Amino acid sequence: MDEIYHLWLAAVPSPIPEEEARIYWNCKDDPTPVLDEGLRRASYVYVGSWGDEHEPENLYAGQGHCPANRLHSWLFYIGTIDRYQAPLLDEELLAQLVEFYRPRSGDLPAAAIELPRLESFLRQHLGLYLLTQEPGSETYG
């Protein structure tokens, strides 16, 4: 049976220390007090879901066969490349996320919010830090 993955975005109000971001992106259980407090104060939006069939054949950042999968892979990429971090939501990242979220001809059907709702959430949270996190979840990443 296919695994179903859900993407929530958390707009965290303060930066996350690199060591805690490393724990987050590697799904470790080590203590992360700054991250935990940031997630308690975060704003959340449900973006969508996907199954194994939406995964790209080649694991390139920003690829995938549905908008939520592309956003998740891009945020993972920029959260782990060069250094571990919660990516800062600025105009450049907002534009990238909107572009990755646009439907593509090879997309498979998947649950997703409308692009204007996602863009509105992102605009309202410019200057905050984005993580892929379900509200109240103890499992990171």
Short mmCIF file of C-alpha atoms in Angstrom, two decimals:
data_model
loop_
_atom_site.label_atom_id
_atom_site.label_comp_id
_atom_site.label_asym_id
_atom_site.label_seq_id
_atom_site.Cartn_x
_atom_site.Cartn_y
_atom_site.Cartn_z
CA MET A 1 0.00 0.00 0.00
CA ASP A 2 1.21 3.51 -0.84
CA GLU A 3 2.44 5.77 1.91
CA ILE A 4 0.60 9.11 2.07
CA TYR A 5 2.63 12.19 2.98
CA HIS A 6 1.13 15.48 4.16
CA LEU A 7 2.75 18.88 3.83
CA TRP A 8 2.15 21.59 6.37
CA LEU A 9 4.23 24.76 6.33
CA ALA A 10 5.19 26.35 9.63
CA ALA A 11 6.15 30.03 9.60
CA VAL A 12 8.49 30.24 12.61
CA PRO A 13 9.06 33.72 14.08
CA SER A 14 12.76 33.35 14.98
CA PRO A 15 15.86 31.73 13.49
CA ILE A 16 16.72 28.16 14.46
CA PRO A 17 20.31 27.40 15.56
CA GLU A 18 22.20 25.34 13.00
CA GLU A 19 22.64 22.37 15.34
CA GLU A 20 18.90 22.25 16.04
CA ALA A 21 18.16 22.58 12.31
CA ARG A 22 20.49 19.61 11.69
CA ILE A 23 18.50 17.56 14.24
CA TYR A 24 15.23 18.69 12.62
CA TRP A 25 16.14 17.85 9.01
CA ASN A 26 17.68 14.51 10.02
CA CYS A 27 14.54 13.57 12.04
CA LYS A 28 16.49 12.96 15.25
CA ASP A 29 15.03 12.88 18.75
CA ASP A 30 17.69 15.06 20.40
CA PRO A 31 16.51 18.10 22.40
CA THR A 32 15.68 21.22 20.36
CA PRO A 33 14.41 23.85 22.82
CA VAL A 34 14.66 26.85 20.44
CA LEU A 35 12.98 24.93 17.62
CA ASP A 36 10.26 23.61 19.92
CA GLU A 37 9.45 27.11 21.17
CA GLY A 38 9.47 28.47 17.61
CA LEU A 39 7.03 25.77 16.47
CA ARG A 40 4.73 26.56 19.42
CA ARG A 41 4.61 30.19 18.23
CA ALA A 42 4.44 29.38 14.50
CA SER A 43 1.60 29.95 12.06
CA TYR A 44 0.63 26.93 9.97
CA VAL A 45 -1.00 26.19 6.65
CA TYR A 46 -1.90 22.81 5.19
CA VAL A 47 -0.54 22.66 1.63
CA GLY A 48 -1.46 19.21 0.36
CA SER A 49 -0.55 15.54 0.21
CA TRP A 50 1.03 13.01 -2.11
CA GLY A 51 1.79 9.32 -2.39
CA ASP A 52 4.78 7.30 -3.51
CA GLU A 53 3.61 7.59 -7.14
CA HIS A 54 4.26 11.37 -6.96
CA GLU A 55 7.94 10.92 -6.15
CA PRO A 56 10.30 11.81 -9.01
CA GLU A 57 12.33 9.11 -10.70
CA ASN A 58 15.47 11.16 -10.04
CA LEU A 59 15.78 12.86 -6.67
CA TYR A 60 16.37 16.44 -7.82
CA ALA A 61 15.31 19.32 -5.62
CA GLY A 62 12.03 20.86 -6.67
CA GLN A 63 11.00 17.86 -8.75
CA GLY A 64 7.97 15.67 -8.20
CA HIS A 65 4.62 14.96 -9.74
CA CYS A 66 2.49 17.29 -7.62
CA PRO A 67 2.86 20.79 -6.13
CA ALA A 68 3.13 19.75 -2.46
CA ASN A 69 5.86 17.22 -3.25
CA ARG A 70 7.87 19.86 -5.15
CA LEU A 71 7.60 22.36 -2.28
CA HIS A 72 8.65 19.76 0.27
CA SER A 73 11.70 18.67 -1.73
CA TRP A 74 12.77 22.29 -2.38
CA LEU A 75 12.49 23.30 1.29
CA PHE A 76 14.42 20.19 2.32
CA TYR A 77 17.11 21.03 -0.23
CA ILE A 78 17.59 24.64 0.81
CA GLY A 79 17.30 23.71 4.50
CA THR A 80 20.18 21.24 4.23
CA ILE A 81 22.48 22.43 1.42
CA ASP A 82 25.52 24.52 2.42
CA ARG A 83 24.35 24.57 6.07
CA TYR A 84 21.41 23.33 8.10
CA GLN A 85 18.77 26.01 8.58
CA ALA A 86 15.14 26.99 8.63
CA PRO A 87 15.00 28.95 5.34
CA LEU A 88 14.18 32.64 5.64
CA LEU A 89 10.99 33.52 3.76
CA ASP A 90 11.98 36.48 1.61
CA GLU A 91 10.66 37.66 -1.78
CA GLU A 92 13.05 35.34 -3.64
CA LEU A 93 11.98 32.22 -1.74
CA LEU A 94 8.33 33.23 -2.06
CA ALA A 95 8.71 33.48 -5.86
CA GLN A 96 10.47 30.09 -5.99
CA LEU A 97 7.76 28.39 -3.93
CA VAL A 98 4.97 29.91 -6.03
CA GLU A 99 6.69 28.71 -9.21
CA PHE A 100 7.20 25.17 -7.84
CA TYR A 101 3.55 25.10 -6.76
CA ARG A 102 2.16 25.93 -10.20
CA PRO A 103 0.59 22.88 -11.87
CA ARG A 104 2.69 21.10 -14.50
CA SER A 105 1.65 18.92 -17.39
CA GLY A 106 3.15 15.78 -15.80
CA ASP A 107 1.40 16.25 -12.45
CA LEU A 108 -0.67 13.41 -11.08
CA PRO A 109 -3.88 14.09 -9.14
CA ALA A 110 -3.19 15.03 -5.49
CA ALA A 111 -4.85 16.98 -2.70
CA ALA A 112 -3.70 20.61 -2.64
CA ILE A 113 -4.83 24.06 -1.57
CA GLU A 114 -5.35 26.74 -4.21
CA LEU A 115 -2.28 28.74 -5.21
CA PRO A 116 -3.76 32.12 -4.10
CA ARG A 117 -4.25 30.76 -0.57
CA LEU A 118 -0.66 29.54 -0.41
CA GLU A 119 0.68 32.80 -1.81
CA SER A 120 -1.40 34.80 0.70
CA PHE A 121 0.00 32.76 3.61
CA LEU A 122 3.54 33.26 2.36
CA ARG A 123 3.08 37.02 1.86
CA GLN A 124 1.62 37.39 5.34
CA HIS A 125 4.69 35.68 6.80
CA LEU A 126 7.55 37.35 4.91
CA GLY A 127 10.58 37.67 7.16
CA LEU A 128 9.80 34.49 9.10
CA TYR A 129 11.44 31.07 8.76
CA LEU A 130 9.78 28.14 6.97
CA LEU A 131 9.75 24.53 8.04
CA THR A 132 7.70 21.55 6.91
CA GLN A 133 5.90 20.68 10.10
CA GLU A 134 2.44 19.56 11.11
CA PRO A 135 1.06 21.55 14.05
CA GLY A 136 1.44 19.66 17.32
CA SER A 137 3.53 16.96 15.68
CA GLU A 138 6.54 15.62 17.56
CA THR A 139 8.03 14.19 14.37
CA TYR A 140 10.21 16.67 12.51
CA GLY A 141 10.81 16.96 8.80
#
